[in-house]
Coordinates of N, CA and C in Angstrom, one line a residue:
M25 N 43.5 8.1 -54.1 CA 42.3 8.5 -53.3 C 42.6 8.1 -51.8
E26 N 42.3 8.9 -50.9 CA 42.5 8.6 -49.5 C 41.3 7.7 -49.0
E27 N 41.7 6.7 -48.2 CA 40.7 5.8 -47.6 C 40.0 6.5 -46.4
S28 N 38.8 6.2 -46.2 CA 38.0 6.8 -45.1 C 38.5 6.2 -43.8
M29 N 38.3 6.9 -42.7 CA 38.7 6.5 -41.4 C 38.0 5.1 -41.1
V30 N 36.8 5.0 -41.5 CA 36.0 3.7 -41.2 C 36.7 2.6 -42.0
A31 N 36.9 2.8 -43.3 CA 37.5 1.8 -44.1 C 38.9 1.4 -43.6
T32 N 39.7 2.4 -43.2 CA 41.1 2.2 -42.7 C 41.0 1.3 -41.4
A33 N 40.1 1.6 -40.5 CA 40.0 0.9 -39.3 C 39.6 -0.6 -39.6
A34 N 38.6 -0.7 -40.5 CA 38.1 -2.1 -40.8 C 39.2 -2.9 -41.5
N35 N 40.0 -2.3 -42.4 CA 41.1 -3.0 -43.1 C 42.2 -3.4 -42.2
Q36 N 42.4 -2.6 -41.1 CA 43.5 -2.9 -40.2 C 43.0 -3.9 -39.1
G37 N 41.8 -4.3 -39.1 CA 41.3 -5.2 -38.1 C 41.0 -4.5 -36.8
A38 N 41.1 -3.2 -36.8 CA 40.8 -2.4 -35.5 C 39.3 -2.1 -35.4
G39 N 38.6 -2.2 -36.5 CA 37.2 -1.8 -36.5 C 36.4 -2.9 -35.8
I40 N 35.2 -2.5 -35.4 CA 34.3 -3.4 -34.7 C 33.2 -3.6 -35.8
P41 N 32.8 -4.9 -36.0 CA 31.7 -5.1 -37.0 C 30.5 -4.3 -36.6
A42 N 29.8 -3.8 -37.6 CA 28.7 -2.9 -37.3 C 27.6 -3.5 -36.4
E43 N 27.4 -4.9 -36.6 CA 26.4 -5.5 -35.8 C 26.8 -5.7 -34.3
D44 N 28.1 -5.4 -34.0 CA 28.5 -5.5 -32.6 C 28.7 -4.2 -31.9
H45 N 28.4 -3.1 -32.7 CA 28.5 -1.8 -32.1 C 27.5 -1.6 -30.9
L46 N 28.0 -1.2 -29.8 CA 27.1 -1.1 -28.6 C 26.0 0.0 -28.9
C47 N 26.3 1.0 -29.6 CA 25.3 2.0 -29.9 C 24.2 1.4 -30.7
G48 N 24.5 0.6 -31.7 CA 23.5 -0.1 -32.5 C 22.6 -1.0 -31.6
R49 N 23.2 -1.7 -30.7 CA 22.4 -2.6 -29.8 C 21.5 -1.8 -29.0
I50 N 22.0 -0.7 -28.4 CA 21.1 0.2 -27.6 C 20.0 0.7 -28.4
R51 N 20.3 1.1 -29.7 CA 19.3 1.7 -30.6 C 18.2 0.6 -30.9
R52 N 18.6 -0.6 -31.1 CA 17.6 -1.7 -31.4 C 16.8 -2.0 -30.2
A53 N 17.4 -2.0 -29.0 CA 16.6 -2.2 -27.8 C 15.6 -1.1 -27.6
E54 N 16.0 0.2 -27.8 CA 15.2 1.3 -27.7 C 14.0 1.3 -28.7
Q55 N 14.3 0.9 -29.9 CA 13.3 0.7 -31.0 C 12.2 -0.3 -30.6
A56 N 12.7 -1.4 -30.0 CA 11.8 -2.5 -29.6 C 10.9 -2.0 -28.5
L57 N 11.5 -1.3 -27.5 CA 10.8 -0.8 -26.4 C 9.7 0.2 -26.8
M58 N 10.1 1.2 -27.7 CA 9.2 2.2 -28.2 C 8.1 1.6 -29.0
G59 N 8.4 0.6 -29.8 CA 7.4 -0.1 -30.6 C 6.4 -0.8 -29.7
H60 N 6.8 -1.4 -28.7 CA 5.9 -2.0 -27.7 C 5.0 -0.9 -27.1
H61 N 5.6 0.1 -26.5 CA 4.9 1.1 -25.8 C 3.9 1.8 -26.7
E62 N 4.4 2.2 -27.9 CA 3.5 2.9 -28.8 C 2.3 2.1 -29.2
A63 N 2.5 0.8 -29.4 CA 1.3 -0.1 -29.7 C 0.3 -0.1 -28.6
V64 N 0.9 -0.3 -27.4 CA 0.0 -0.4 -26.2 C -0.7 1.0 -26.0
L65 N 0.0 2.1 -26.1 CA -0.5 3.4 -25.8 C -1.5 3.8 -26.9
R66 N -1.3 3.4 -28.1 CA -2.2 3.7 -29.2 C -3.6 3.2 -28.9
S67 N -3.6 2.0 -28.3 CA -5.0 1.4 -28.0 C -5.7 2.2 -26.9
H68 N -5.0 3.1 -26.2 CA -5.6 4.0 -25.2 C -5.7 5.4 -25.7
G69 N -5.4 5.6 -27.0 CA -5.5 6.9 -27.6 C -4.4 7.9 -27.2
L70 N -3.3 7.3 -26.7 CA -2.2 8.2 -26.3 C -0.9 8.0 -27.1
T71 N -0.1 9.1 -27.1 CA 1.2 9.0 -27.7 C 2.2 8.8 -26.5
M72 N 3.4 8.4 -26.8 CA 4.4 8.2 -25.8 C 4.6 9.5 -25.0
T73 N 4.7 10.7 -25.6 CA 4.9 11.9 -24.9 C 3.7 12.2 -24.0
Q74 N 2.5 12.0 -24.5 CA 1.3 12.2 -23.7 C 1.3 11.4 -22.5
Y75 N 1.7 10.1 -22.6 CA 1.8 9.2 -21.5 C 2.8 9.6 -20.5
T76 N 4.0 10.1 -21.0 CA 5.0 10.6 -20.1 C 4.5 11.8 -19.3
V77 N 3.9 12.7 -20.0 CA 3.3 13.9 -19.3 C 2.3 13.4 -18.2
M78 N 1.5 12.5 -18.5 CA 0.5 12.0 -17.5 C 1.2 11.3 -16.3
L79 N 2.3 10.6 -16.6 CA 3.0 10.0 -15.5 C 3.6 11.0 -14.6
V80 N 4.2 12.1 -15.2 CA 4.8 13.2 -14.4 C 3.7 13.8 -13.6
L81 N 2.5 14.1 -14.2 CA 1.4 14.7 -13.4 C 0.8 13.8 -12.3
A82 N 0.9 12.5 -12.5 CA 0.4 11.6 -11.5 C 1.3 11.6 -10.3
A83 N 2.6 11.9 -10.5 CA 3.5 12.1 -9.4 C 3.5 13.4 -8.7
E84 N 3.2 14.5 -9.5 CA 3.2 15.8 -9.0 C 2.2 16.7 -9.8
A85 N 1.1 17.1 -9.2 CA 0.1 17.8 -9.9 C 0.4 19.3 -9.9
D86 N -0.4 20.1 -10.6 CA -0.2 21.5 -10.7 C 1.1 22.0 -11.1
L87 N 1.5 21.5 -12.3 CA 2.8 21.9 -12.9 C 2.5 22.8 -14.1
S88 N 3.4 23.8 -14.3 CA 3.3 24.6 -15.5 C 3.7 23.9 -16.8
G89 N 3.4 24.5 -17.9 CA 3.9 23.9 -19.2 C 5.4 23.8 -19.2
A90 N 6.1 24.9 -18.7 CA 7.5 24.9 -18.7 C 8.1 23.8 -17.9
Q91 N 7.5 23.6 -16.7 CA 8.0 22.6 -15.8 C 7.8 21.2 -16.4
L92 N 6.7 21.0 -17.1 CA 6.4 19.7 -17.7 C 7.4 19.5 -18.9
A93 N 7.6 20.6 -19.7 CA 8.6 20.5 -20.8 C 9.9 20.0 -20.3
R94 N 10.4 20.6 -19.2 CA 11.7 20.2 -18.7 C 11.7 18.8 -18.2
A95 N 10.6 18.4 -17.5 CA 10.5 17.1 -16.9 C 10.5 16.0 -18.0
C96 N 9.9 16.3 -19.2 CA 9.7 15.4 -20.3 C 10.8 15.5 -21.3
G97 N 11.7 16.5 -21.2 CA 12.7 16.6 -22.2 C 12.3 17.1 -23.6
V98 N 11.3 18.0 -23.6 CA 10.8 18.5 -24.9 C 10.8 20.0 -24.8
T99 N 10.6 20.6 -26.0 CA 10.5 22.1 -26.0 C 9.2 22.6 -25.4
Q100 N 9.1 23.8 -25.0 CA 7.8 24.4 -24.5 C 6.8 24.4 -25.6
Q101 N 7.2 24.6 -26.9 CA 6.3 24.6 -28.0 C 5.7 23.2 -28.2
T102 N 6.5 22.2 -28.1 CA 6.0 20.8 -28.2 C 5.0 20.5 -27.1
M103 N 5.4 20.9 -25.8 CA 4.6 20.7 -24.7 C 3.2 21.4 -24.8
A104 N 3.2 22.6 -25.4 CA 1.9 23.3 -25.6 C 1.0 22.5 -26.5
T105 N 1.6 21.9 -27.5 CA 0.8 21.0 -28.4 C 0.3 19.8 -27.7
V106 N 1.1 19.1 -26.9 CA 0.8 17.9 -26.2 C -0.3 18.3 -25.2
L107 N -0.2 19.4 -24.5 CA -1.2 19.7 -23.5 C -2.5 20.1 -24.1
T108 N -2.5 20.7 -25.3 CA -3.7 21.0 -26.0 C -4.5 19.7 -26.3
G109 N -3.7 18.7 -26.8 CA -4.3 17.4 -27.2 C -4.9 16.7 -26.0
L110 N -4.2 16.7 -24.9 CA -4.7 16.1 -23.6 C -5.9 16.8 -23.1
H111 N -5.9 18.1 -23.2 CA -7.0 18.9 -22.7 C -8.3 18.7 -23.5
K112 N -8.1 18.6 -24.8 CA -9.3 18.3 -25.7 C -9.9 17.0 -25.4
K113 N -9.1 16.0 -24.9 CA -9.6 14.7 -24.6 C -10.1 14.6 -23.1
D114 N -10.1 15.8 -22.4 CA -10.5 15.9 -21.0 C -9.7 15.0 -20.1
L115 N -8.4 14.8 -20.4 CA -7.5 14.0 -19.6 C -6.7 14.9 -18.6
I116 N -6.7 16.2 -18.9 CA -6.0 17.1 -18.0 C -6.9 18.3 -17.8
A117 N -6.7 19.0 -16.6 CA -7.3 20.3 -16.4 C -6.2 21.3 -16.3
R118 N -6.6 22.5 -16.7 CA -5.6 23.6 -16.7 C -6.3 24.8 -16.0
T119 N -5.6 25.3 -14.9 CA -6.2 26.4 -14.1 C -5.1 27.4 -13.9
P120 N -5.6 28.7 -13.9 CA -4.6 29.8 -13.7 C -3.8 29.6 -12.3
S121 N -2.6 30.0 -12.4 CA -1.7 29.9 -11.2 C -2.1 31.1 -10.3
P122 N -2.3 30.8 -9.0 CA -2.6 31.9 -8.0 C -1.4 32.9 -7.9
A123 N -0.2 32.5 -8.3 CA 1.0 33.3 -8.1 C 1.3 34.1 -9.4
H124 N 0.9 33.5 -10.6 CA 1.3 34.2 -11.9 C 0.0 34.0 -12.8
A125 N -0.6 35.1 -13.0 CA -1.9 35.1 -13.8 C -1.8 34.5 -15.2
K126 N -0.6 34.7 -15.8 CA -0.4 34.2 -17.2 C 0.0 32.7 -17.3
V127 N 0.3 32.1 -16.1 CA 0.7 30.7 -16.1 C -0.5 29.8 -15.8
L128 N -0.6 28.7 -16.6 CA -1.6 27.7 -16.3 C -1.0 26.5 -15.7
L129 N -1.6 26.0 -14.6 CA -1.2 24.9 -13.9 C -2.0 23.7 -14.4
T130 N -1.3 22.5 -14.6 CA -1.9 21.4 -15.2 C -2.0 20.2 -14.2
S131 N -3.1 19.5 -14.2 CA -3.3 18.3 -13.3 C -4.2 17.3 -14.1
L132 N -4.1 16.1 -13.7 CA -4.9 15.0 -14.3 C -6.4 15.2 -13.9
T133 N -7.3 14.9 -14.8 CA -8.7 14.8 -14.4 C -8.9 13.4 -14.0
D134 N -10.1 13.1 -13.4 CA -10.4 11.7 -13.0 C -10.4 10.8 -14.2
Q135 N -10.9 11.3 -15.4 CA -10.8 10.5 -16.6 C -9.3 10.3 -17.0
G136 N -8.5 11.3 -16.9 CA -7.1 11.1 -17.2 C -6.4 10.1 -16.3
R137 N -6.7 10.1 -15.0 CA -6.1 9.2 -14.1 C -6.6 7.8 -14.5
S138 N -7.8 7.6 -14.8 CA -8.4 6.3 -15.2 C -7.7 5.8 -16.5
V139 N -7.5 6.6 -17.5 CA -6.8 6.2 -18.7 C -5.4 5.8 -18.4
L140 N -4.7 6.7 -17.6 CA -3.3 6.4 -17.3 C -3.2 5.1 -16.5
D141 N -4.1 4.8 -15.6 CA -4.0 3.6 -14.8 C -4.2 2.4 -15.8
R142 N -5.1 2.4 -16.7 CA -5.3 1.3 -17.6 C -4.1 1.1 -18.5
A143 N -3.6 2.2 -19.0 CA -2.4 2.1 -19.9 C -1.2 1.5 -19.1
Y144 N -1.0 2.0 -17.9 CA 0.1 1.6 -17.1 C 0.0 0.1 -16.8
E145 N -1.2 -0.4 -16.6 CA -1.3 -1.9 -16.3 C -0.8 -2.7 -17.5
E146 N -0.9 -2.2 -18.7 CA -0.4 -2.9 -19.9 C 1.1 -2.7 -20.1
V147 N 1.5 -1.4 -19.9 CA 3.0 -1.1 -20.0 C 3.8 -1.9 -19.0
I148 N 3.4 -2.0 -17.8 CA 4.2 -2.7 -16.8 C 4.4 -4.2 -17.0
V149 N 3.5 -4.8 -17.9 CA 3.7 -6.2 -18.2 C 5.1 -6.4 -18.9
L150 N 5.5 -5.5 -19.7 CA 6.8 -5.6 -20.4 C 7.9 -5.4 -19.3
E151 N 7.8 -4.5 -18.4 CA 8.8 -4.3 -17.3 C 9.0 -5.6 -16.5
R152 N 7.9 -6.2 -16.2 CA 7.9 -7.5 -15.5 C 8.6 -8.6 -16.3
A153 N 8.3 -8.6 -17.6 CA 8.9 -9.7 -18.4 C 10.4 -9.5 -18.5
L154 N 10.8 -8.2 -18.6 CA 12.2 -7.9 -18.7 C 12.9 -8.3 -17.4
A155 N 12.3 -8.0 -16.3 CA 12.9 -8.4 -15.0 C 13.0 -9.9 -14.8
E156 N 12.0 -10.6 -15.3 CA 12.0 -12.1 -15.2 C 13.0 -12.7 -16.2
A157 N 13.4 -12.0 -17.2 CA 14.3 -12.6 -18.2 C 15.8 -12.6 -17.7
F158 N 16.0 -12.0 -16.6 CA 17.4 -12.0 -16.0 C 17.4 -12.5 -14.6
K159 N 18.5 -13.1 -14.2 CA 18.7 -13.4 -12.8 C 18.8 -12.1 -12.1
P160 N 18.5 -12.1 -10.8 CA 18.6 -10.9 -10.0 C 19.9 -10.1 -10.1
G161 N 21.0 -10.8 -10.1 CA 22.3 -10.2 -10.2 C 22.5 -9.6 -11.6
E162 N 22.0 -10.3 -12.6 CA 22.1 -9.8 -14.0 C 21.3 -8.6 -14.2
Y163 N 20.1 -8.6 -13.6 CA 19.2 -7.4 -13.7 C 19.8 -6.2 -13.1
A164 N 20.4 -6.4 -11.9 CA 21.0 -5.2 -11.2 C 22.2 -4.7 -12.0
A165 N 23.0 -5.7 -12.5 CA 24.2 -5.3 -13.3 C 23.8 -4.6 -14.6
L166 N 22.8 -5.1 -15.2 CA 22.3 -4.4 -16.5 C 21.8 -3.0 -16.2
C167 N 21.1 -2.8 -15.1 CA 20.6 -1.5 -14.7 C 21.8 -0.6 -14.5
A168 N 22.8 -1.0 -13.8 CA 24.0 -0.2 -13.5 C 24.7 0.1 -14.8
L169 N 24.9 -0.9 -15.6 CA 25.6 -0.7 -16.9 C 24.9 0.3 -17.8
L170 N 23.5 0.2 -17.8 CA 22.8 1.2 -18.7 C 22.9 2.6 -18.1
E171 N 22.9 2.7 -16.8 CA 23.1 4.0 -16.2 C 24.4 4.6 -16.6
R172 N 25.5 3.8 -16.5 CA 26.8 4.2 -16.9 C 26.8 4.6 -18.4
A173 N 26.2 3.8 -19.2 CA 26.2 4.1 -20.6 C 25.5 5.4 -20.9
T174 N 24.4 5.6 -20.2 CA 23.6 6.9 -20.3 C 24.4 8.1 -20.0
T175 N 25.2 7.9 -18.9 CA 26.1 9.0 -18.5 C 27.1 9.3 -19.5
V176 N 27.7 8.3 -20.1 CA 28.7 8.5 -21.2 C 28.1 9.1 -22.4
L177 N 26.9 8.6 -22.8 CA 26.2 9.2 -23.9 C 25.9 10.7 -23.7
A178 N 25.4 11.0 -22.5 CA 25.1 12.4 -22.2 C 26.4 13.3 -22.2
E179 N 27.5 12.8 -21.7 CA 28.8 13.5 -21.7 C 29.3 13.7 -23.1
Q180 N 29.1 12.8 -24.0 CA 29.6 12.9 -25.3 C 28.7 13.6 -26.3
T181 N 27.5 14.0 -25.8 CA 26.6 14.7 -26.7 C 27.1 16.2 -26.8
P182 N 27.3 16.7 -28.0 CA 27.7 18.1 -28.2 C 26.6 19.0 -27.7
R183 N 27.0 20.1 -27.0 CA 26.1 21.1 -26.5 C 25.8 22.1 -27.5
R184 N 24.5 22.6 -27.5 CA 24.2 23.7 -28.4 C 25.0 24.9 -28.1
R185 N 25.2 25.7 -29.1 CA 26.0 27.0 -28.9 C 25.1 28.1 -29.0

């Protein structure tokens, strides 16, 4: 019976112990980050995707569903569901585009901005704690290394056909 590539690499000493795999470390960090954010956002009645949409709208109002989907990295179908939920909670307003009658433009309501501000105040606590956990040079280096890792991950991701 032929040995698997993983078993062969491990037996020859060329393998990396699973707990030392960089991808595993990145995944654990991402899970911890998402766990924190989801717990904080849940207390404000938001999902991570809803929060992301609201952050995008805080930076630029009057965006279409397609523009928001691209900005948030989700499908238009997913975005339609997210926007329906936010609209039902009166956190966003949707108005017809003056240029395209079938396109609805989305912006935050006053209530939406208030909820976003309160959620952001709690989310930013983690960002500050992370910044304080590193010396300034370490923090800058970590940011640069994560950007480089993100680039490699994106380059290595198979494209849809």
